[in-house]
Short mmCIF file of C-alpha atoms in Angstrom, two decimals:
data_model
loop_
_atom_site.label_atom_id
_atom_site.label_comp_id
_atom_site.label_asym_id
_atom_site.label_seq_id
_atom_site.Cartn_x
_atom_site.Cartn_y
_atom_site.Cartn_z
CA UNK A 112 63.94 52.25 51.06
CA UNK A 113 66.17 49.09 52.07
CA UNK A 114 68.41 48.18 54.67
CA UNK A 115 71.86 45.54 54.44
CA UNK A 116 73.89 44.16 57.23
CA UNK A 117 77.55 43.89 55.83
CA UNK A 118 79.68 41.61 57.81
CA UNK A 119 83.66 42.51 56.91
CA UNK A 120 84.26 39.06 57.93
CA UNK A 121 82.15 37.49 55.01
CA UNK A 122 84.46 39.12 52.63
CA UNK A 123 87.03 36.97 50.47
CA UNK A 124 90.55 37.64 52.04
CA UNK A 125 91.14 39.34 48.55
CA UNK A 126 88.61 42.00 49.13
CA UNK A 127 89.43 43.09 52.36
CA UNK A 128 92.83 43.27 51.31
CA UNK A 129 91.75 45.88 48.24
CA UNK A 130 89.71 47.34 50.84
CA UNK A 131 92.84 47.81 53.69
CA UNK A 132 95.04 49.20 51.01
CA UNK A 133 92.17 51.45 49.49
CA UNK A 134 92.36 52.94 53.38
CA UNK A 135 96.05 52.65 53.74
CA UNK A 136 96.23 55.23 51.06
CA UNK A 137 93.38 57.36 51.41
CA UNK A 138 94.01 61.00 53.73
CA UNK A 139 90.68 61.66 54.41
CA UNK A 140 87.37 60.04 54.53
CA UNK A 141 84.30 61.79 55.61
CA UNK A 142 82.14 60.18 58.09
CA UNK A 143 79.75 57.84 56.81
CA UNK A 144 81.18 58.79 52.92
CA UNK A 145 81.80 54.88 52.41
CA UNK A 146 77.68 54.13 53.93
CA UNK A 147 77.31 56.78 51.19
CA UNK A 148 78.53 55.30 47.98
CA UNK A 149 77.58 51.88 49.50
CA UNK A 150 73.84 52.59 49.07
CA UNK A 151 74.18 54.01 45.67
CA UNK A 152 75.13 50.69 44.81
CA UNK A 153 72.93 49.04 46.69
CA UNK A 154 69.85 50.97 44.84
CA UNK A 155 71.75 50.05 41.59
CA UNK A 156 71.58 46.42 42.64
CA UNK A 157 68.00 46.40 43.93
CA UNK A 158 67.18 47.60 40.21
CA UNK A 159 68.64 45.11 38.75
CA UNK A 160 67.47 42.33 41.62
CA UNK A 161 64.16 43.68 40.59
CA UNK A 162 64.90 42.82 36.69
CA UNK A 163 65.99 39.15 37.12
CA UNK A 164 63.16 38.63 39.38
CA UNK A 165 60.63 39.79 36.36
CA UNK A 166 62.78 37.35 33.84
CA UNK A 167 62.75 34.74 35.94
CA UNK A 168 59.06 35.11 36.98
CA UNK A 169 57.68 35.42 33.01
CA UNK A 170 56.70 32.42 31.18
CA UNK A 171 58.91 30.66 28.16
CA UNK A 172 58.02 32.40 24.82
CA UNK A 173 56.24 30.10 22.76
CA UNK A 174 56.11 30.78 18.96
CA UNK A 175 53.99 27.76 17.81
CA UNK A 176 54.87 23.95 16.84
CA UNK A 177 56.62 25.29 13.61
CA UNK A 178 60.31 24.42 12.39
CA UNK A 179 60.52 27.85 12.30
CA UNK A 180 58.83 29.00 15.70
CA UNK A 181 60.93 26.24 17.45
CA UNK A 182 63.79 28.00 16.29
CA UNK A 183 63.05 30.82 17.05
CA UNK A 184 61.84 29.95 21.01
CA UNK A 185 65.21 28.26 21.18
CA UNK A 186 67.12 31.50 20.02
CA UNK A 187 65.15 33.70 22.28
CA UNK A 188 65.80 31.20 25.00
CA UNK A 189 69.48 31.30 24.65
CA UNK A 190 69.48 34.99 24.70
CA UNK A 191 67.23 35.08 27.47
CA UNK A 192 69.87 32.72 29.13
CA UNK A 193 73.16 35.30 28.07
CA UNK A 194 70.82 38.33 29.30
CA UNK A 195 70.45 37.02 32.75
CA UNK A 196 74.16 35.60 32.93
CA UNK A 197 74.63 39.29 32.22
CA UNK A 198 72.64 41.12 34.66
CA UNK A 199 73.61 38.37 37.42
CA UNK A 200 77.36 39.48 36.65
CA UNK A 201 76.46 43.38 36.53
CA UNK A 202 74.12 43.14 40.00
CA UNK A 203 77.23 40.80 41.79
CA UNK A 204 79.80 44.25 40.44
CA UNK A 205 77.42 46.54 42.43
CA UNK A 206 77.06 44.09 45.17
CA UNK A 207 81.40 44.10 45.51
CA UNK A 208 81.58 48.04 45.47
CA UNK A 209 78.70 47.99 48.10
CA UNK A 210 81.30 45.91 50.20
CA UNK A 211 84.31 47.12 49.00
CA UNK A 212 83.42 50.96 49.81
CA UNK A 213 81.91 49.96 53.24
CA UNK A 214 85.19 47.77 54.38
CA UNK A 215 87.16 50.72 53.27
CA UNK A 216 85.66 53.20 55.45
CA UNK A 217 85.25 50.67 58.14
CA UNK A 218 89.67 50.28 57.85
CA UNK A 219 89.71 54.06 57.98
CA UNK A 220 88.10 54.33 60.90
CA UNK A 221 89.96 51.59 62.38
CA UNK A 222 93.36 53.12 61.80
CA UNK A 223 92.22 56.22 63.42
CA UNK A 224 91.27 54.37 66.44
CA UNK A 225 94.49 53.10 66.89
CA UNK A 226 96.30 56.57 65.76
CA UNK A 227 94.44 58.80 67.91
CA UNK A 228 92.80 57.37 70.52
CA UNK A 229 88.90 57.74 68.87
CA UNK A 230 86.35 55.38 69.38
CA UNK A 231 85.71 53.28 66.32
CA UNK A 232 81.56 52.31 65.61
CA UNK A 233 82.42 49.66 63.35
CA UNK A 234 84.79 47.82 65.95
CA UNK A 235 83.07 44.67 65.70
CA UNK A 236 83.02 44.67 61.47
CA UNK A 237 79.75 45.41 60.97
CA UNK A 238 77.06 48.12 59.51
CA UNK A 239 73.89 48.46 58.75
CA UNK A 240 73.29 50.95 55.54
CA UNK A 241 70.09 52.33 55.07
CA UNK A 242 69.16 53.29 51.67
#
């Protein structure tokens, strides 16, 4: 089980615009539906945290002092490299719907505050999603 802190403010002023017009247009949002999705993708992301931790942890493969096994340790390596470039860039996508789906229901509430009078929890910009 895990806990974030999301700070709206920490968000580029390009997502929290994606996230104001993904609340400008939605009718309804349940209450807490955005904490919701956020930590499915947060227990996506811990999954793959937990992955680049193990490659970056393990030890260079070492095939011998052969032509052959050098070339082959430097393949691997480069791989190794384009694998983690990967995962880094798939973990930072589940990191951005995390945010995105939190803002969103955070700009919701907001505009419901101000439409009907209702107190909003996530005045100040912040959660805390427990997952």
């Amino acid at each position: 089980m895990g806990e974030y802190k999301f700070d709206i403010n920490g968000m580029s002023q390009d997502a929290r615009q994606e996230a104001a017009e993904a609340a400008r247009t939605t009718l309804k949002f349940k209450d807490g539906y955005g904490m919701e999705l956020a930590a499915d993708m947060l227990r996506a992301r811990d999954i793959i945290d937990k992955q680049l931790k193990l490659v970056t942890n393990s030890q260079d493969l070492s095939l011998g002092d052969l032509p052959s096994g050098r070339e082959a340790a430097e393949h691997y390596k480069e791989q190794r490299q384009q694998a983690y470039a990967a995962l880094v860039k798939i973990r930072d996508h589940y990191q951005g719907h995390a945010d995105h789906f939190i803002a969103t229901e955070m700009l919701f509430r907001n505009t419901e505050e101000r439409n009907a009078g209702r107190i909003n929890p996530y005045k100040d910009g912040t959660a805390t999603v427990s997952y």
